[in-house]
CSV table of C-alpha atoms and ligand atoms in Angstrom, one decimal:
chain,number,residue,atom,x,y,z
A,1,UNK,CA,343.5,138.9,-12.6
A,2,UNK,CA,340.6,140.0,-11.5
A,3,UNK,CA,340.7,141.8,-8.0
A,4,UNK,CA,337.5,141.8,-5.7
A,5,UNK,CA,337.2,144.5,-3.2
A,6,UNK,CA,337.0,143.4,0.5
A,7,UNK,CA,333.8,145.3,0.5
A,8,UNK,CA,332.0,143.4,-1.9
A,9,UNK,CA,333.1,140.3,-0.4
A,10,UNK,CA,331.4,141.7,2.8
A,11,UNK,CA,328.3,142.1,0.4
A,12,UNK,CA,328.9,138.7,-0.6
A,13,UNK,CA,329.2,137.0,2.9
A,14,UNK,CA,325.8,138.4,3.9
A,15,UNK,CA,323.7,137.7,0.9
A,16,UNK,CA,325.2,137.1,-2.6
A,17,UNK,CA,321.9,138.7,-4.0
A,18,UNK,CA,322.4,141.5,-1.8
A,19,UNK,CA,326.4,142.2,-3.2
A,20,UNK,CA,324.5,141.3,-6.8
A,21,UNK,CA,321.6,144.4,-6.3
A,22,UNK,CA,324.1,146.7,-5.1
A,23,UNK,CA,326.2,147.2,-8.0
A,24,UNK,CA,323.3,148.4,-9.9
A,25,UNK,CA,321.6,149.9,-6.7
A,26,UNK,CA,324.0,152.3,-4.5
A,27,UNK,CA,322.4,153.0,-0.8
A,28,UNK,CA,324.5,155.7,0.6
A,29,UNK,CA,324.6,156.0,4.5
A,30,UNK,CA,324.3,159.4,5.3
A,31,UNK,CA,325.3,158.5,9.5
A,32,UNK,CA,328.2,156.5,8.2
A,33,UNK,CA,329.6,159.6,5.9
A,34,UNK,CA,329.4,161.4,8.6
A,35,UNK,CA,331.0,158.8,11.1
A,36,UNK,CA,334.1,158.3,8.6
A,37,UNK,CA,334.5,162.0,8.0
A,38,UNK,CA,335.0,163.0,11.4
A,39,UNK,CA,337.3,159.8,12.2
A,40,UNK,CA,339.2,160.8,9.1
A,41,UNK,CA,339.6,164.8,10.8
A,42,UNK,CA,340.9,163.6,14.1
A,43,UNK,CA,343.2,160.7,12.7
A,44,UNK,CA,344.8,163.5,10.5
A,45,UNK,CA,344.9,165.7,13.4
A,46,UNK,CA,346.8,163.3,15.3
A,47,UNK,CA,349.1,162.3,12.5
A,48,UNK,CA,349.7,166.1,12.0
A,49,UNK,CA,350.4,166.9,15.0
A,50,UNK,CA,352.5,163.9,16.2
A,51,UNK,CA,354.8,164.8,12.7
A,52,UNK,CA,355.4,168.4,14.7
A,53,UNK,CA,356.3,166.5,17.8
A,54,UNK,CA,358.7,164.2,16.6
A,55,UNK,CA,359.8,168.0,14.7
A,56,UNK,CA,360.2,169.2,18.3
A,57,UNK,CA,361.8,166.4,19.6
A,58,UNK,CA,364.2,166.4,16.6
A,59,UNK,CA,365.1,170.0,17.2
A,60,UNK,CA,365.4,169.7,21.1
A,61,UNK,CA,367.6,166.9,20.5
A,62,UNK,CA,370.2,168.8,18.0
A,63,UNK,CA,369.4,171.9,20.1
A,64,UNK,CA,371.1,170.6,23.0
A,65,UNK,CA,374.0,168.6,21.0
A,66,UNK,CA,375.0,172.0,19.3
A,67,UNK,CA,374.8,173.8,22.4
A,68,UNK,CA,376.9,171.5,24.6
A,69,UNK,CA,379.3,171.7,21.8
A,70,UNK,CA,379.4,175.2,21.4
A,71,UNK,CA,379.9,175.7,25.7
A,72,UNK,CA,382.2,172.7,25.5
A,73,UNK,CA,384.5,174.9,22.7
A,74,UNK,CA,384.0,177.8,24.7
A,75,UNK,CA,385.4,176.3,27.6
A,76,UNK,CA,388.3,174.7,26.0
A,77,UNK,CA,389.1,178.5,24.4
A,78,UNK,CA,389.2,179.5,27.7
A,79,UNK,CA,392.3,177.3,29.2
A,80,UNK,CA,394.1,176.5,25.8
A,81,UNK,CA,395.5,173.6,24.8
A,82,UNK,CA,395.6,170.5,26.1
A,83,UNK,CA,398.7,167.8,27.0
A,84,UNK,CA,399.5,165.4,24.3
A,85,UNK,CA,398.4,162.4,25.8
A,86,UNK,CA,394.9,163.5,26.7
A,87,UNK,CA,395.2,164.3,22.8
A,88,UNK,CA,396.0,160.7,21.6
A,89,UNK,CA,393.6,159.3,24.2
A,90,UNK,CA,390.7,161.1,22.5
A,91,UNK,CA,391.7,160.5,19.0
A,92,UNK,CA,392.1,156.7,20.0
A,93,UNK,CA,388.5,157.2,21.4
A,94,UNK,CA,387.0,158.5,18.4
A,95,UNK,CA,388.5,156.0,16.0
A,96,UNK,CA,387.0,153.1,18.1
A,97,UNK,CA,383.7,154.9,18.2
A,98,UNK,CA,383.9,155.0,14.4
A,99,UNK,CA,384.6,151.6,14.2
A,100,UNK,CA,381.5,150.8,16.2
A,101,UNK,CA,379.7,153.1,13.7
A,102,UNK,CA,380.7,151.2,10.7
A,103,UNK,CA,379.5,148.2,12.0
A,104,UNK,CA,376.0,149.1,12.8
A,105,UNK,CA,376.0,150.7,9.3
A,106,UNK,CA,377.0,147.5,8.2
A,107,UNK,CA,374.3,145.4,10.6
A,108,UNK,CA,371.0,147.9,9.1
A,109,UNK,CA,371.9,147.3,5.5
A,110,UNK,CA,371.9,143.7,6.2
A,111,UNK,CA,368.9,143.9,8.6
A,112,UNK,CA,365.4,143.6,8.0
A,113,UNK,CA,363.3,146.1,7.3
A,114,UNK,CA,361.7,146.4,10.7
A,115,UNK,CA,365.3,146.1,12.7
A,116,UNK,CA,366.3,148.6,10.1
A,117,UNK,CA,365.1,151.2,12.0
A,118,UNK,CA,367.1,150.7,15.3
A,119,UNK,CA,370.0,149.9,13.8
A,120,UNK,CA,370.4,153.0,11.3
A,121,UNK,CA,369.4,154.5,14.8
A,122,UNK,CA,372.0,153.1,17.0
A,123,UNK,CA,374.9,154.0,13.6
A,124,UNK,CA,373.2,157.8,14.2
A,125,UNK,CA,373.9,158.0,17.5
A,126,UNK,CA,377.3,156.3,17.6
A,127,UNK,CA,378.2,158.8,14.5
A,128,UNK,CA,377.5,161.5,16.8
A,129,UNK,CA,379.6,160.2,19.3
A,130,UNK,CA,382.4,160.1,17.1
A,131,UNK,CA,381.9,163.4,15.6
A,132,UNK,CA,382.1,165.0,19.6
A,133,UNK,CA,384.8,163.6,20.3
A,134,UNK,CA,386.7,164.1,17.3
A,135,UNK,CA,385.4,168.0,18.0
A,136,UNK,CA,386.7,167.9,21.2
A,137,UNK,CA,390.3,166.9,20.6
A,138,UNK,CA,390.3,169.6,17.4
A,139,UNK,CA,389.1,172.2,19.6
A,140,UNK,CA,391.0,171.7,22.9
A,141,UNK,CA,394.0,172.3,20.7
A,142,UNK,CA,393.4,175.8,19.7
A,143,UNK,CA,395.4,178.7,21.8
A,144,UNK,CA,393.1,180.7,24.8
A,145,UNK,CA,390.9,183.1,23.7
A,146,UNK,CA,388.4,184.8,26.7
A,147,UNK,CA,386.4,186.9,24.3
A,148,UNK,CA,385.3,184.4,21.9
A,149,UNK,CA,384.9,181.7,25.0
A,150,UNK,CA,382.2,184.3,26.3
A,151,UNK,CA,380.9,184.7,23.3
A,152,UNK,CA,380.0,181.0,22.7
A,153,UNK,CA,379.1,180.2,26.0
A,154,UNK,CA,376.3,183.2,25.3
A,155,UNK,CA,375.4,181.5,22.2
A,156,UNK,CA,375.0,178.2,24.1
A,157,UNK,CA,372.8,179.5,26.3
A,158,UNK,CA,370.5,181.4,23.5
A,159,UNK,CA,370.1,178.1,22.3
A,160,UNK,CA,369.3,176.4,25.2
A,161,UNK,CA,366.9,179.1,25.9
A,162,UNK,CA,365.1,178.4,22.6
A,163,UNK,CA,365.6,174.6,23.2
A,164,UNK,CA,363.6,175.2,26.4
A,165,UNK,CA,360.7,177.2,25.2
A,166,UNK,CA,360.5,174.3,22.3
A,167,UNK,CA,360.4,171.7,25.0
A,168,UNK,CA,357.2,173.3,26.8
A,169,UNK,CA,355.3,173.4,23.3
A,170,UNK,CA,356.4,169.6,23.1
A,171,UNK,CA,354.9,169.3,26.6
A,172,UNK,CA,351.8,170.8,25.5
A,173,UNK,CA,351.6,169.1,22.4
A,174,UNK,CA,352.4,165.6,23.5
A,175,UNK,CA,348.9,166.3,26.5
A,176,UNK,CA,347.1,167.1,23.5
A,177,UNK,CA,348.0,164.3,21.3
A,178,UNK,CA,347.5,161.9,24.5
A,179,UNK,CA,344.0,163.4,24.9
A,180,UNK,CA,342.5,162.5,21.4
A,181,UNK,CA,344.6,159.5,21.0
A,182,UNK,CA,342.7,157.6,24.2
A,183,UNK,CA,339.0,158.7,22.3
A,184,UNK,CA,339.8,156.9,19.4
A,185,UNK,CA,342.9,155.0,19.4
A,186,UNK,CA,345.5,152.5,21.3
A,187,UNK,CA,347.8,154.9,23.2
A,188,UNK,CA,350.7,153.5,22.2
A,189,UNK,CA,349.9,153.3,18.5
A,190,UNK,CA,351.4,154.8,15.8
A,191,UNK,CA,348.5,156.0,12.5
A,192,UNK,CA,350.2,154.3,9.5
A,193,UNK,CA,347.4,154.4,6.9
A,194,UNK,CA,344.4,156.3,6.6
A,195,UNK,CA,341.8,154.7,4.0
A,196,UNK,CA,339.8,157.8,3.3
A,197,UNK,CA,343.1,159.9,3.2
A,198,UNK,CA,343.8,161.2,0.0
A,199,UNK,CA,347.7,159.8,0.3
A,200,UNK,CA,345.6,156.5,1.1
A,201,UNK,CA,345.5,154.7,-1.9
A,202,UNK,CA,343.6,151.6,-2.4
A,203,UNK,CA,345.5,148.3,-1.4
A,204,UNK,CA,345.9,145.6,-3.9
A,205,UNK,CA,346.8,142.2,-3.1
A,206,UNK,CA,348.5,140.5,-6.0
A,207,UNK,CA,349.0,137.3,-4.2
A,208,UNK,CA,345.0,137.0,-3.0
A,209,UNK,CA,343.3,139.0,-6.1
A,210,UNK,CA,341.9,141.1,-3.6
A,211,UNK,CA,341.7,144.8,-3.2
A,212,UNK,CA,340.3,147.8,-0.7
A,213,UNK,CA,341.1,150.5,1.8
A,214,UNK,CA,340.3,149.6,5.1
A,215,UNK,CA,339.5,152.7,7.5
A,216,UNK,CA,342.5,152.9,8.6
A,217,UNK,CA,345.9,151.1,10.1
A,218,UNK,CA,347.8,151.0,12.9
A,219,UNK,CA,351.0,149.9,13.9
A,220,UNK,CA,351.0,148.4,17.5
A,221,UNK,CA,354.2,146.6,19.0
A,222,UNK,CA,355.7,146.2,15.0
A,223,UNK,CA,351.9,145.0,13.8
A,224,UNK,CA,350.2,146.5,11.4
A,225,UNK,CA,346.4,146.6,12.7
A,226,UNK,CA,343.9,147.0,9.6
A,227,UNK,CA,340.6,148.7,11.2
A,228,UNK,CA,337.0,149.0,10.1
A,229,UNK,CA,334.2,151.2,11.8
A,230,UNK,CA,330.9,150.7,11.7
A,231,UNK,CA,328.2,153.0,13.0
A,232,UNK,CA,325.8,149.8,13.8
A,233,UNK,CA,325.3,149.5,17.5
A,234,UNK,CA,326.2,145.3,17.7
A,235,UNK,CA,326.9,143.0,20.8
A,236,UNK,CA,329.2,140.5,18.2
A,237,UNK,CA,330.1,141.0,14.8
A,238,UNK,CA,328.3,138.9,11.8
A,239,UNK,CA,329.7,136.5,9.6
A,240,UNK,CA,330.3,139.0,6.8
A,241,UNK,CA,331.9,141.7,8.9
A,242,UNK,CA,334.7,138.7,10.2
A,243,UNK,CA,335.2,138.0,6.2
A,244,UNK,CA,336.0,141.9,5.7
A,245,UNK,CA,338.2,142.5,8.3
A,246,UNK,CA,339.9,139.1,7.2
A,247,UNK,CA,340.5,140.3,3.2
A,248,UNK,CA,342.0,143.5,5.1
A,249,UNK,CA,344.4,141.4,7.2
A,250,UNK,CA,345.4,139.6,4.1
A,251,UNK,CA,345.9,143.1,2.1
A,252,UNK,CA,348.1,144.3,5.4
A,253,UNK,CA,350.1,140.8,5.2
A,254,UNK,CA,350.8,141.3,1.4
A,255,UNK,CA,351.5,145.0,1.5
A,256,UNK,CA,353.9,145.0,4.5
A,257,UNK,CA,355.2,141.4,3.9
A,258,UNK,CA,353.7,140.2,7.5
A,259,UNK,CA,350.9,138.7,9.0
A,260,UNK,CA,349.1,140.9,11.2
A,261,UNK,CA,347.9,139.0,14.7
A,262,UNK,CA,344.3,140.4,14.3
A,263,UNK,CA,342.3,142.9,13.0
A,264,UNK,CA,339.7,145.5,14.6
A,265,UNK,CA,336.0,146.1,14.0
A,266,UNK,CA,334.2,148.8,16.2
A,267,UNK,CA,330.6,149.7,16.3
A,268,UNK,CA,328.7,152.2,18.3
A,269,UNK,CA,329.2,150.7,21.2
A,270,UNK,CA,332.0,148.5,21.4
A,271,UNK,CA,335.1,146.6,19.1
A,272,UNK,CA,336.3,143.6,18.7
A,273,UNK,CA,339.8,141.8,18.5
A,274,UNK,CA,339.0,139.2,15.6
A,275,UNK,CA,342.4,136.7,15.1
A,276,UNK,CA,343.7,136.5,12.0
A,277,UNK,CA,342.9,132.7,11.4
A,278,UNK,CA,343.0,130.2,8.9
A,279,UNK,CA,339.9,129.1,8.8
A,280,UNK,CA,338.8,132.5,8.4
A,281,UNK,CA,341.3,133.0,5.3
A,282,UNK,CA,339.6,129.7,3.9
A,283,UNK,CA,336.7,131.4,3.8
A,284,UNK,CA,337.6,134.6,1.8
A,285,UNK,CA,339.4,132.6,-0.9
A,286,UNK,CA,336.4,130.4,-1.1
A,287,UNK,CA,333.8,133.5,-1.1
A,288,UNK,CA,336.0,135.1,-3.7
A,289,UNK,CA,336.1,132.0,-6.3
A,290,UNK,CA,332.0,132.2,-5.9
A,291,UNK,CA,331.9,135.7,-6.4
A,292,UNK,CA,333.9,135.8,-10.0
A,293,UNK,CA,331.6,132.4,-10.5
A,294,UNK,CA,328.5,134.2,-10.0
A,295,UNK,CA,329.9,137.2,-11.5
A,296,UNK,CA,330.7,135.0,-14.7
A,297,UNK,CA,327.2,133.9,-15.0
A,298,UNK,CA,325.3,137.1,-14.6
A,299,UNK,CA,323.2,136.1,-12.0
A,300,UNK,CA,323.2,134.7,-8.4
A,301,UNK,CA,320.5,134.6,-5.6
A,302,UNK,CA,320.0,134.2,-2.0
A,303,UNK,CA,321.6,131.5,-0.2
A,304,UNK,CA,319.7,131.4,3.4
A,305,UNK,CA,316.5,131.2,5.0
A,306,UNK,CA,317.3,134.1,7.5
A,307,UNK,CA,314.1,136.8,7.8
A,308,UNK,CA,316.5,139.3,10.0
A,309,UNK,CA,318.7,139.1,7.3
A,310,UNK,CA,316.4,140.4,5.1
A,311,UNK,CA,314.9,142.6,7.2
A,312,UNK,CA,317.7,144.6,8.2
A,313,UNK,CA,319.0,144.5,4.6
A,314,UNK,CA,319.7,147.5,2.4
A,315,UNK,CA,318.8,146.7,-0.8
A,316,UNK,CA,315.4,144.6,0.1
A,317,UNK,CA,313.3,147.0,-1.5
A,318,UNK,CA,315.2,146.5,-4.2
A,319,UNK,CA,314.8,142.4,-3.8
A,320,UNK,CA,312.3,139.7,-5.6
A,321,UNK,CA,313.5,137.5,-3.6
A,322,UNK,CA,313.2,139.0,0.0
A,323,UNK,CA,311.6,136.8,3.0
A,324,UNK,CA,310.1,139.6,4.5
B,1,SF4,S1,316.4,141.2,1.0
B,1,SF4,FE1,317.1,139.2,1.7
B,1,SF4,S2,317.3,138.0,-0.1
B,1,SF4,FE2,317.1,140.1,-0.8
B,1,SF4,S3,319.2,140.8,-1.0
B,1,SF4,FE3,318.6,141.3,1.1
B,1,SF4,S4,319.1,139.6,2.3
B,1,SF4,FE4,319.2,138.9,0.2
């Protein structure tokens, strides 16, 4: 199988002499190096730094379990043990609670992959539940003890001290994130791929014989948003940028095993939604069969009567057949 990159196809879609010239002639953009790089640095930033957040979050979270567990024991070591009904109840509790456990364990390994998620959530948090309450029936059956309640009601509150410094960071960090997120992405977006990443390997379509790394992917409401950038200043996107962003929605349906709704092509100025459509997935297969034809020949040539075309090409100095 031969795979054609979504970039050539782009090539392709605007002139097939132009996709033809630039295998042998490369015309590097040094303003769109440059624009890639520096999306690359703060889409990395980002990821980074919303990695340390959820860290924080994580670490508030069990921060504040431990320590209501630990102030919870110290109580309970300061009036002994409990009645033996309050005992059952709790252990009756906890064995329900368990139950429930077991049967979102059993709902995520059925689930699919992108309920998954929630469900091996909602088993974690029931787990915990459990696990508290099981605690609390074990410790409220110990004999009194002042000294070692003070003592872990003084650890509790070291912790929560150090839960509380941890949660101002988040505060700071979460601004931060917010700040560079609205310059160059959806809010509420998550960064799932980055194409110039080195963890960003290329994407290969087995089902389409396509392949290529689009700039980068974002996952919006469960969709995964492929995402090209341009550093062109355009009022609507050509032809051949629609039939790019279309082979990357088609590498984002095959990779994550679902069609994304659209994809997202910004220039200078603004971006545009473009719909993941049939008809636009027509014309990739088609363009892609003409391609390997071409490509199987040795030779192909232009195919319009356009002199903006060619005069906003890249390769016409390079061109015999040029309009203009
Ligand atoms: S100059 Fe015109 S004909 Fe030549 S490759 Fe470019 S667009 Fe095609």
């Amino acid at each position: 199988m031969v795979y054609v990159s979504a970039g050539d196809l782009e090539k392709y879609a605007y002139c097939p002499l132009s996709w033809w010239l630039s295998k042998k002639y490369k015309v590097v953009s040094k303003e769109g190096i440059e624009k890639h790089r520096e999306t690359e640095e703060k889409l990395k930033e980002i990821k980074i730094k919303e990695k340390k957040a959820k860290f924080y979050e994580k670490y508030i979270l069990f921060s504040s379990i431990f320590a209501s567990i630990v102030a919870i024991s110290g109580l309970a070591f300061l009036h002994g043990k409990m009645e033996k009904f309050w005992n059952y109840f709790f252990i009756v509790i906890a064995l329900i609670w368990l139950l429930n456990s077991s049967f979102f364990l059993y709902r995520a390994t059925k689930a699919v992959e992108i309920l998954q998620a929630k469900y091996e959530k909602m088993f974690l948090v029931s787990s915990m539940g459990a696990t508290i309450i099981a605690f609390f029936v074990v410790i409220l059956s110990v004999p009194a003890n002042p000294a070692f309640s003070k003592f872990l009601e003084i650890l509790a509150l070291i912790w929560i001290i150090i839960a509380n410094i941890i949660f101002y960071r988040l505060i700071y960090l979460s601004e931060d994130i917010l700040s560079k997120k609205i310059k160059y992405i959806p809010v509420k977006s998550k960064i799932e791929y980055i194409g110039a990443d080195k963890e960003g390997k290329e994407i290969i379509s087995e089902k389409y014989g396509i392949r290529g790394k689009p700039d980068y992917i974002l996952c919006i409401d469960d969709d995964f948003i492929p995402v090209e950038e341009k550093t062109a200043d355009l009022v609507s996107p050509p032809l051949s940028h629609v039939i790019q962003i279309t082979a990357y929605c088609m590498l984002v349906e095959d990779k994550y095993g679902k069609s994304p709704p659209y994809g997202i092509i910004k220039y200078k100025n603004s971006q545009f939604k473009i719909p993941y459509e049939m008809r636009w997935k027509k014309m990739v297969i088609e363009m892609r069969k003409k391609l390997l034809k071409d490509l199987e020949k040795g030779e192909t040539h232009r195919n319009h009567f356009n002199k903006r075309k060619c005069l906003n090409c890249a390769r016409r100095e390079f061109c015999n057949e040029k309009l203009v």
